[in-house]
Amino acid sequence: MGPLKEKTAIVTGAARGIGLGIADRLSQEGCQVAYWDRNAAESSAGSLPADALSVQVDVTDPAAIDKALGFTLQAFGKIDILINNAGINGPVAPVWDYPIDAWNRVIDVDLNGVFYCCRAVVPHMRAQGSGRIVNVASITGKEGMPGIAAYAAAKAGVIGFTKSIARELCESGILVNAVTPAITETDLFKEMTSQHIEAARQRIPMGRFLKIGEIAAMVAWIAGPECSFTTGFAFDLSGGRATY
């Protein structure tokens, strides 16, 4: 078994894309994983590991999160790792044309959902005196991007939230970090225009899109025992694009 043997994890947005890749990677490293998503999850291998859970939950609903957490704790007995990955891109439009309901939805899923999940899980981690939280933000949260102001604002909020909660938990045994990936080829491409996708690729010095496996590998390391003295940090996954 891997370095995460006997550890347990929750991964939100785990039914597809980045979240599924992260959940499967943690499982491969020995972790018992709860695949949280609005939709039923299946691993990339076609079926979940025998010791895994598929939990349907809406991360914008605090009551649903509490219910899902109770179910997960009943099955696992503890939560060692929380990966806040659930997110949506939203429409591509200038701010003056951006639909208000779409703005609110993006903020609710991408930022409020991270807060709700942390608010629910952290008390259990504090009680056990240990934990790892990794929040999936975006390079867009550092730099901004025309046409997706809601997404950029939400992801910038995730970075600020990560730094704040990390300092609150510095002496608790709980480390909280974020990753800031560049654009990754996932189903979210369906929500973007071809012009937007190409413009994003051109901003990556390495000249290619990020791979899900590359995100999963970094997240697994951050959530593992070798990352022991870093908290409140935003780990770069931008192919050379990030300047800080």
Coordinates of N, CA, C and O in Angstrom, one line a residue, residues 45-213:
A45 N -11.5 3.6 -13.4 CA -11.3 2.2 -13.8 C -12.7 1.6 -14.1 O -12.7 0.4 -14.5
G46 N -13.8 2.3 -13.8 CA -15.1 1.7 -14.1 C -15.9 1.4 -12.9 O -17.1 1.3 -13.0
S47 N -15.3 1.2 -11.8 CA -16.1 0.9 -10.6 C -15.2 1.4 -9.4 O -14.0 1.4 -9.5
L48 N -15.9 1.8 -8.3 CA -15.2 2.3 -7.1 C -14.4 1.2 -6.4 O -14.8 0.0 -6.5
P49 N -13.3 1.5 -5.8 CA -12.6 0.5 -4.9 C -13.6 0.0 -3.9 O -14.5 0.6 -3.5
A50 N -13.3 -1.2 -3.4 CA -14.2 -1.9 -2.5 C -14.4 -1.1 -1.2 O -15.5 -1.2 -0.6
D51 N -13.4 -0.4 -0.8 CA -13.5 0.3 0.5 C -14.0 1.8 0.4 O -14.0 2.5 1.3
A52 N -14.4 2.2 -0.9 CA -14.8 3.6 -1.1 C -16.3 3.8 -1.0 O -17.0 2.8 -0.9
L53 N -16.6 5.0 -0.9 CA -18.0 5.4 -0.8 C -18.3 6.4 -2.0 O -17.5 7.2 -2.3
S54 N -19.5 6.3 -2.5 CA -20.1 7.3 -3.4 C -21.2 8.0 -2.7 O -22.2 7.3 -2.4
V55 N -21.0 9.3 -2.5 CA -22.0 10.0 -1.7 C -22.6 11.2 -2.5 O -21.8 12.0 -2.9
Q56 N -23.9 11.2 -2.7 CA -24.5 12.3 -3.5 C -24.7 13.5 -2.5 O -25.4 13.3 -1.5
V57 N -24.2 14.6 -2.9 CA -24.3 15.8 -2.0 C -24.1 17.1 -2.8 O -23.3 17.1 -3.7
D58 N -24.9 18.1 -2.5 CA -24.8 19.4 -3.1 C -24.0 20.3 -2.2 O -24.4 20.6 -1.0
V59 N -22.8 20.7 -2.6 CA -21.9 21.5 -1.7 C -22.4 22.9 -1.4 O -21.8 23.6 -0.6
T60 N -23.5 23.3 -2.1 CA -24.0 24.6 -1.8 C -25.1 24.5 -0.7 O -25.7 25.5 -0.3
D61 N -25.4 23.3 -0.2 CA -26.4 23.1 0.8 C -25.8 22.6 2.1 O -25.4 21.4 2.2
P62 N -25.6 23.5 3.1 CA -25.0 23.1 4.4 C -25.6 21.9 5.1 O -24.9 21.0 5.6
A63 N -27.0 21.8 5.0 CA -27.6 20.7 5.6 C -27.3 19.4 4.9 O -27.1 18.3 5.6
A64 N -27.2 19.4 3.6 CA -26.8 18.2 2.8 C -25.4 17.8 3.1 O -25.1 16.6 3.2
I65 N -24.5 18.8 3.3 CA -23.1 18.5 3.7 C -23.1 17.8 5.1 O -22.4 16.8 5.2
D66 N -23.8 18.3 6.0 CA -23.8 17.7 7.4 C -24.3 16.3 7.3 O -23.8 15.4 8.0
K67 N -25.3 16.0 6.5 CA -25.9 14.7 6.3 C -24.8 13.7 5.7 O -24.6 12.6 6.1
A68 N -24.2 14.2 4.6 CA -23.2 13.4 3.9 C -22.0 13.2 4.8 O -21.4 12.1 4.8
L69 N -21.6 14.2 5.6 CA -20.5 14.0 6.6 C -20.8 12.9 7.6 O -20.0 12.1 7.9
G70 N -22.0 13.0 8.1 CA -22.4 12.0 9.1 C -22.4 10.6 8.5 O -21.9 9.6 9.2
F71 N -22.8 10.4 7.3 CA -22.8 9.1 6.6 C -21.4 8.6 6.4 O -21.0 7.5 6.7
T72 N -20.5 9.6 6.0 CA -19.1 9.2 5.8 C -18.4 8.9 7.1 O -17.6 7.9 7.1
L73 N -18.6 9.6 8.1 CA -18.0 9.3 9.4 C -18.5 8.0 10.0 O -17.7 7.2 10.6
Q74 N -19.8 7.7 9.7 CA -20.3 6.4 10.2 C -19.6 5.2 9.5 O -19.3 4.2 10.1
A75 N -19.2 5.4 8.2 CA -18.6 4.4 7.4 C -17.1 4.3 7.7 O -16.5 3.2 7.8
F76 N -16.4 5.5 7.9 CA -15.0 5.5 8.0 C -14.5 5.7 9.4 O -13.3 5.3 9.7
G77 N -15.3 6.3 10.2 CA -14.9 6.6 11.6 C -14.1 7.8 11.9 O -14.0 8.3 13.0
K78 N -13.5 8.4 10.8 CA -12.7 9.6 10.9 C -12.5 10.2 9.5 O -12.8 9.6 8.5
I79 N -12.1 11.5 9.5 CA -11.7 12.1 8.2 C -10.3 12.7 8.4 O -10.1 13.6 9.2
D80 N -9.4 12.2 7.6 CA -8.0 12.7 7.7 C -7.7 13.8 6.6 O -6.9 14.7 6.9
I81 N -8.4 13.7 5.5 CA -8.1 14.5 4.3 C -9.4 15.1 3.7 O -10.4 14.3 3.6
L82 N -9.4 16.4 3.4 CA -10.6 17.0 2.7 C -10.0 17.7 1.5 O -9.1 18.5 1.6
I83 N -10.5 17.3 0.3 CA -10.1 17.9 -1.0 C -11.3 18.6 -1.5 O -12.3 18.0 -1.9
N84 N -11.3 20.0 -1.4 CA -12.4 20.8 -1.9 C -12.2 21.1 -3.4 O -11.4 22.0 -3.8
N85 N -12.8 20.3 -4.3 CA -12.6 20.4 -5.7 C -13.8 20.8 -6.5 O -13.7 21.3 -7.6
A86 N -15.0 20.6 -5.9 CA -16.3 20.8 -6.7 C -16.3 22.2 -7.2 O -16.0 23.2 -6.5
G87 N -16.6 22.4 -8.5 CA -16.6 23.7 -9.1 C -17.3 23.7 -10.4 O -17.4 22.7 -11.1
I88 N -17.7 24.9 -10.8 CA -18.2 25.1 -12.2 C -17.6 26.3 -12.8 O -17.0 27.2 -12.1
N89 N -17.5 26.4 -14.1 CA -16.9 27.5 -14.8 C -17.8 28.7 -14.9 O -17.4 29.9 -14.8
G90 N -19.1 28.4 -15.3 CA -20.0 29.5 -15.6 C -19.9 30.0 -17.0 O -19.0 29.6 -17.7
P91 N -20.8 30.9 -17.4 CA -20.7 31.4 -18.8 C -19.5 32.3 -19.0 O -18.9 32.8 -18.1
V92 N -19.2 32.5 -20.3 CA -18.2 33.4 -20.7 C -18.9 34.7 -21.2 O -19.5 34.6 -22.3
A93 N -18.7 35.8 -20.5 CA -19.4 37.0 -20.9 C -18.7 38.2 -20.1 O -18.2 38.0 -19.0
P94 N -18.7 39.4 -20.7 CA -18.2 40.5 -20.0 C -19.1 40.9 -18.8 O -20.3 40.5 -18.7
V95 N -18.5 41.5 -17.8 CA -19.2 41.8 -16.5 C -20.5 42.5 -16.8 O -21.6 42.2 -16.1
W96 N -20.6 43.4 -17.7 CA -21.8 44.2 -17.9 C -23.0 43.4 -18.5 O -24.1 43.7 -18.5
D97 N -22.6 42.2 -19.1 CA -23.6 41.3 -19.6 C -23.8 40.0 -18.8 O -24.6 39.2 -19.2
Y98 N -23.0 39.9 -17.8 CA -23.0 38.6 -17.0 C -24.3 38.4 -16.3 O -24.7 39.3 -15.5
P99 N -25.0 37.3 -16.5 CA -26.3 37.1 -15.8 C -26.1 37.0 -14.2 O -25.2 36.3 -13.8
I100 N -26.9 37.7 -13.5 CA -26.7 37.8 -12.1 C -26.9 36.4 -11.4 O -26.2 36.0 -10.5
D101 N -27.9 35.6 -11.9 CA -28.1 34.3 -11.4 C -26.9 33.4 -11.6 O -26.6 32.6 -10.7
A102 N -26.3 33.5 -12.8 CA -25.1 32.7 -13.1 C -23.9 33.1 -12.2 O -23.2 32.3 -11.7
W103 N -23.8 34.4 -11.9 CA -22.7 34.9 -11.0 C -22.9 34.3 -9.6 O -22.0 33.8 -9.0
N104 N -24.1 34.4 -9.1 CA -24.4 33.9 -7.8 C -24.2 32.4 -7.7 O -23.7 31.8 -6.7
R105 N -24.5 31.7 -8.8 CA -24.3 30.2 -8.8 C -22.8 29.8 -8.8 O -22.4 28.9 -8.0
V106 N -22.0 30.5 -9.5 CA -20.6 30.3 -9.6 C -19.9 30.5 -8.2 O -19.2 29.7 -7.7
I107 N -20.3 31.7 -7.6 CA -19.8 32.0 -6.3 C -20.2 31.0 -5.2 O -19.4 30.5 -4.4
D108 N -21.4 30.5 -5.3 CA -22.0 29.6 -4.4 C -21.3 28.2 -4.4 O -20.9 27.7 -3.4
V109 N -21.1 27.7 -5.6 CA -20.4 26.4 -5.8 C -18.9 26.5 -5.5 O -18.4 25.8 -4.7
D110 N -18.3 27.5 -6.2 CA -16.8 27.5 -6.2 C -16.2 28.1 -4.9 O -15.0 27.7 -4.6
L111 N -16.9 29.0 -4.2 CA -16.3 29.6 -3.0 C -17.1 29.2 -1.8 O -16.5 28.7 -0.8
N112 N -18.4 29.4 -1.8 CA -19.2 29.1 -0.6 C -19.1 27.6 -0.3 O -19.1 27.2 0.9
G113 N -19.1 26.8 -1.3 CA -19.0 25.3 -1.1 C -17.7 24.9 -0.3 O -17.8 24.0 0.5
V114 N -16.6 25.6 -0.6 CA -15.4 25.4 0.1 C -15.5 25.7 1.6 O -15.1 25.0 2.5
F115 N -16.1 26.9 1.8 CA -16.4 27.3 3.2 C -17.3 26.4 3.9 O -17.0 25.9 5.1
Y116 N -18.4 26.0 3.3 CA -19.4 25.1 4.0 C -18.7 23.7 4.3 O -18.9 23.2 5.4
C117 N -17.9 23.2 3.4 CA -17.3 21.9 3.7 C -16.2 22.0 4.8 O -16.2 21.1 5.7
C118 N -15.4 23.0 4.7 CA -14.5 23.2 5.8 C -15.1 23.4 7.2 O -14.7 22.9 8.2
R119 N -16.2 24.2 7.2 CA -16.9 24.5 8.4 C -17.4 23.2 9.0 O -17.5 23.1 10.3
A120 N -17.9 22.3 8.2 CA -18.4 21.0 8.7 C -17.3 20.1 9.1 O -17.5 19.4 10.2
V121 N -16.2 20.0 8.4 CA -15.2 18.9 8.6 C -14.2 19.3 9.6 O -13.7 18.5 10.4
V122 N -13.8 20.6 9.7 CA -12.7 21.0 10.6 C -12.9 20.7 12.0 O -12.0 20.2 12.7
P123 N -14.1 20.8 12.6 CA -14.3 20.4 14.0 C -13.9 19.0 14.3 O -13.3 18.7 15.4
H124 N -14.1 18.1 13.4 CA -13.7 16.7 13.5 C -12.2 16.5 13.5 O -11.6 15.7 14.2
M125 N -11.6 17.3 12.6 CA -10.1 17.2 12.5 C -9.5 17.8 13.7 O -8.5 17.3 14.2
R126 N -10.1 18.9 14.2 CA -9.5 19.5 15.4 C -9.6 18.6 16.6 O -8.7 18.5 17.4
A127 N -10.7 17.8 16.7 CA -10.9 16.9 17.8 C -9.8 15.8 17.8 O -9.4 15.3 18.8
Q128 N -9.4 15.4 16.6 CA -8.4 14.3 16.4 C -7.0 14.8 16.4 O -6.0 14.1 16.4
G129 N -6.9 16.2 16.3 CA -5.6 16.8 16.4 C -4.7 16.7 15.1 O -3.5 16.8 15.1
S130 N -5.4 16.4 14.0 CA -4.6 16.3 12.7 C -5.6 16.4 11.5 O -6.8 16.2 11.7
G131 N -5.0 16.7 10.4 CA -5.8 16.7 9.2 C -5.1 17.5 8.0 O -4.1 18.2 8.3
R132 N -5.5 17.2 6.8 CA -5.0 17.9 5.6 C -6.2 18.3 4.8 O -7.1 17.6 4.5
I133 N -6.1 19.6 4.4 CA -7.2 20.2 3.5 C -6.5 20.8 2.3 O -5.5 21.5 2.5
V134 N -6.9 20.4 1.1 CA -6.4 21.0 -0.1 C -7.6 21.5 -0.9 O -8.5 20.8 -1.2
N135 N -7.5 22.8 -1.2 CA -8.6 23.5 -1.9 C -8.1 23.7 -3.4 O -7.0 24.3 -3.6
V136 N -8.9 23.3 -4.3 CA -8.6 23.5 -5.7 C -9.0 24.9 -6.2 O -10.2 25.1 -6.3
A137 N -8.0 25.8 -6.3 CA -8.3 27.1 -6.8 C -8.0 27.2 -8.3 O -8.3 26.2 -9.0
S138 N -7.3 28.2 -8.8 CA -7.0 28.3 -10.2 C -6.0 29.5 -10.4 O -6.0 30.4 -9.6
I139 N -5.2 29.3 -11.4 CA -4.3 30.4 -11.8 C -5.1 31.7 -12.1 O -4.6 32.8 -11.9
T140 N -6.3 31.5 -12.5 CA -7.2 32.6 -12.8 C -7.5 33.4 -11.6 O -7.7 34.6 -11.6
G141 N -7.5 32.8 -10.4 CA -7.7 33.5 -9.2 C -6.6 34.4 -8.8 O -6.7 35.3 -8.0
K142 N -5.4 34.1 -9.4 CA -4.2 35.0 -9.2 C -4.2 36.2 -10.2 O -3.9 37.3 -9.8
E143 N -4.5 35.9 -11.4 CA -4.3 36.8 -12.5 C -5.6 37.5 -13.0 O -5.5 38.5 -13.6
G144 N -6.7 36.9 -12.8 CA -8.0 37.3 -13.5 C -7.9 36.9 -14.9 O -6.9 36.4 -15.5
M145 N -9.1 36.9 -15.6 CA -9.2 36.5 -17.0 C -10.5 37.1 -17.5 O -11.6 37.0 -17.0
P146 N -10.4 37.9 -18.6 CA -11.6 38.5 -19.2 C -12.6 37.5 -19.6 O -12.3 36.4 -20.1
G147 N -13.9 37.8 -19.3 CA -15.0 36.9 -19.7 C -15.4 36.0 -18.6 O -16.5 35.4 -18.7
I148 N -14.6 35.7 -17.6 CA -15.0 34.8 -16.5 C -14.7 35.4 -15.2 O -14.1 34.8 -14.3
A149 N -15.2 36.6 -15.0 CA -15.0 37.3 -13.8 C -15.5 36.6 -12.5 O -14.9 36.6 -11.5
A150 N -16.7 35.9 -12.7 CA -17.2 35.2 -11.5 C -16.3 34.1 -11.1 O -16.0 33.9 -9.9
Y151 N -15.8 33.3 -12.0 CA -14.9 32.2 -11.7 C -13.6 32.7 -11.1 O -13.1 32.2 -10.1
A152 N -13.1 33.8 -11.7 CA -11.8 34.4 -11.2 C -12.0 34.9 -9.8 O -11.2 34.7 -8.9
A153 N -13.1 35.6 -9.5 CA -13.4 36.1 -8.2 C -13.6 35.0 -7.2 O -13.1 35.1 -6.1
A154 N -14.3 33.9 -7.6 CA -14.5 32.8 -6.7 C -13.1 32.2 -6.3 O -12.8 31.9 -5.1
K155 N -12.3 31.9 -7.3 CA -11.0 31.3 -7.1 C -10.0 32.1 -6.3 O -9.2 31.6 -5.5
A156 N -10.1 33.5 -6.6 CA -9.3 34.4 -5.7 C -9.7 34.3 -4.3 O -8.9 34.3 -3.4
G157 N -11.0 34.2 -4.1 CA -11.6 34.0 -2.8 C -11.1 32.7 -2.1 O -10.8 32.7 -0.9
V158 N -11.0 31.7 -2.9 CA -10.5 30.4 -2.3 C -9.1 30.5 -1.9 O -8.7 30.0 -0.8
I159 N -8.3 31.2 -2.6 CA -6.9 31.4 -2.2 C -6.8 32.2 -0.9 O -6.1 31.9 0.1
G160 N -7.6 33.3 -0.8 CA -7.6 34.1 0.4 C -8.2 33.3 1.6 O -7.7 33.4 2.7
F161 N -9.2 32.6 1.3 CA -9.8 31.7 2.4 C -8.8 30.7 2.9 O -8.7 30.5 4.1
T162 N -8.1 30.1 2.0 CA -7.1 29.1 2.3 C -6.0 29.7 3.3 O -5.7 29.1 4.3
K163 N -5.5 30.9 2.9 CA -4.5 31.5 3.8 C -5.1 31.9 5.1 O -4.4 31.8 6.2
S164 N -6.3 32.3 5.2 CA -6.9 32.7 6.4 C -7.2 31.5 7.4 O -6.8 31.5 8.5
I165 N -7.8 30.5 6.9 CA -8.1 29.3 7.7 C -6.8 28.6 8.1 O -6.7 28.0 9.2
A166 N -5.8 28.6 7.2 CA -4.6 28.0 7.6 C -3.9 28.6 8.8 O -3.4 27.9 9.7
R167 N -4.0 29.9 8.9 CA -3.4 30.6 10.1 C -4.3 30.4 11.3 O -3.7 30.3 12.4
E168 N -5.6 30.2 11.1 CA -6.4 29.9 12.3 C -6.1 28.5 12.9 O -6.3 28.3 14.0
L169 N -5.6 27.6 12.0 CA -5.4 26.2 12.4 C -3.9 25.9 12.6 O -3.6 24.7 12.8
C170 N -3.0 26.8 12.6 CA -1.6 26.6 12.6 C -1.1 25.7 13.7 O -0.2 24.9 13.6
E171 N -1.8 25.8 14.9 CA -1.3 25.0 16.1 C -2.2 23.8 16.3 O -2.1 23.2 17.4
S172 N -3.0 23.4 15.4 CA -4.0 22.4 15.6 C -3.6 21.0 15.0 O -4.2 20.0 15.2
G173 N -2.5 21.0 14.2 CA -2.1 19.8 13.6 C -2.7 19.6 12.2 O -2.6 18.6 11.5
I174 N -3.5 20.7 11.8 CA -4.2 20.6 10.5 C -3.5 21.6 9.5 O -3.3 22.8 9.9
L175 N -3.1 21.1 8.4 CA -2.5 21.9 7.3 C -3.5 22.2 6.2 O -4.2 21.3 5.8
V176 N -3.6 23.4 5.8 CA -4.5 23.8 4.7 C -3.8 24.5 3.6 O -3.1 25.5 3.8
N177 N -3.8 23.9 2.4 CA -3.2 24.5 1.2 C -4.1 24.5 0.0 O -5.2 23.9 0.1
A178 N -3.7 25.2 -1.0 CA -4.4 25.2 -2.2 C -3.5 24.9 -3.4 O -2.3 24.9 -3.3
V179 N -4.1 24.5 -4.5 CA -3.4 24.4 -5.8 C -4.1 25.3 -6.8 O -5.3 25.6 -6.7
T180 N -3.2 25.9 -7.7 CA -3.7 26.9 -8.6 C -3.4 26.4 -10.0 O -2.5 26.9 -10.7
P181 N -4.2 25.4 -10.5 CA -3.9 24.9 -11.9 C -4.3 25.9 -13.0 O -5.2 26.7 -12.8
A182 N -3.5 25.7 -14.1 CA -3.9 26.4 -15.3 C -5.0 25.6 -15.9 O -5.5 24.6 -15.4
I183 N -5.5 26.0 -17.1 CA -6.6 25.3 -17.7 C -6.2 23.9 -18.0 O -5.1 23.5 -18.4
T184 N -7.2 23.0 -17.7 CA -7.0 21.5 -17.8 C -8.1 21.0 -18.7 O -9.2 21.4 -18.6
E185 N -7.7 20.1 -19.5 CA -8.7 19.5 -20.5 C -9.7 18.6 -19.8 O -9.4 17.4 -19.5
T186 N -10.9 19.1 -19.5 CA -11.9 18.3 -18.8 C -13.2 18.6 -19.4 O -13.3 19.4 -20.4
D187 N -14.3 18.1 -18.8 CA -15.6 18.4 -19.4 C -16.0 19.8 -19.3 O -17.0 20.3 -19.9
L188 N -15.3 20.6 -18.4 CA -15.6 22.1 -18.3 C -15.4 22.8 -19.6 O -15.9 23.9 -19.9
F189 N -14.6 22.2 -20.5 CA -14.4 22.7 -21.9 C -15.7 23.0 -22.6 O -15.9 23.9 -23.4
K190 N -16.7 22.1 -22.2 CA -18.0 22.2 -22.9 C -18.7 23.6 -22.6 O -19.6 24.0 -23.3
E191 N -18.3 24.2 -21.5 CA -18.9 25.5 -21.0 C -18.2 26.7 -21.6 O -18.6 27.8 -21.4
M192 N -17.1 26.4 -22.3 CA -16.2 27.5 -22.8 C -16.3 27.6 -24.4 O -16.5 26.6 -25.0
T193 N -16.0 28.8 -24.9 CA -15.9 28.9 -26.3 C -14.5 28.5 -26.8 O -13.6 28.5 -26.0
S194 N -14.4 28.1 -28.1 CA -13.1 27.7 -28.6 C -12.1 28.8 -28.5 O -10.9 28.6 -28.3
Q195 N -12.6 30.0 -28.7 CA -11.7 31.2 -28.6 C -11.1 31.4 -27.2 O -9.9 31.7 -27.0
H196 N -12.0 31.1 -26.2 CA -11.5 31.2 -24.8 C -10.5 30.2 -24.5 O -9.5 30.4 -23.9
I197 N -10.7 28.9 -25.0 CA -9.8 27.8 -24.7 C -8.5 28.1 -25.4 O -7.4 27.9 -24.7
E198 N -8.5 28.5 -26.6 CA -7.2 28.8 -27.3 C -6.4 30.0 -26.7 O -5.2 29.9 -26.5
A199 N -7.2 31.0 -26.2 CA -6.5 32.1 -25.6 C -5.8 31.7 -24.3 O -4.7 32.1 -23.9
A200 N -6.5 30.8 -23.6 CA -5.9 30.2 -22.3 C -4.7 29.4 -22.6 O -3.7 29.5 -21.9
R201 N -4.7 28.6 -23.6 CA -3.5 27.8 -24.0 C -2.3 28.6 -24.3 O -1.2 28.4 -23.9
Q202 N -2.6 29.7 -25.0 CA -1.5 30.6 -25.5 C -0.8 31.3 -24.3 O 0.3 31.8 -24.4
R203 N -1.5 31.4 -23.2 CA -0.9 32.0 -22.0 C 0.0 31.1 -21.2 O 0.5 31.5 -20.2
I204 N 0.1 29.8 -21.6 CA 0.9 28.8 -20.9 C 2.2 28.7 -21.6 O 2.3 28.2 -22.7
P205 N 3.3 29.1 -21.0 CA 4.6 29.1 -21.6 C 5.0 27.7 -22.1 O 5.7 27.5 -23.1
M206 N 4.6 26.6 -21.4 CA 4.9 25.3 -21.8 C 4.1 24.9 -23.1 O 4.4 23.8 -23.7
G207 N 3.1 25.6 -23.5 CA 2.4 25.4 -24.7 C 1.4 24.3 -24.8 O 1.1 23.8 -25.8
R208 N 1.0 23.8 -23.6 CA 0.0 22.7 -23.6 C -0.9 22.8 -22.4 O -0.6 23.6 -21.5
F209 N -1.9 22.0 -22.4 CA -2.9 22.0 -21.3 C -2.3 21.1 -20.1 O -1.6 20.2 -20.4
L210 N -2.7 21.5 -19.0 CA -2.4 20.6 -17.8 C -3.1 19.3 -17.9 O -4.3 19.2 -18.4
K211 N -2.5 18.3 -17.3 CA -3.1 16.9 -17.3 C -3.7 16.7 -15.9 O -3.1 17.0 -14.9
I212 N -4.8 16.0 -15.9 CA -5.5 15.6 -14.6 C -4.5 14.9 -13.7 O -4.4 15.1 -12.5
G213 N -3.8 13.9 -14.3 CA -2.8 13.2 -13.4 C -1.8 14.0 -12.8 O -1.3 13.7 -11.7

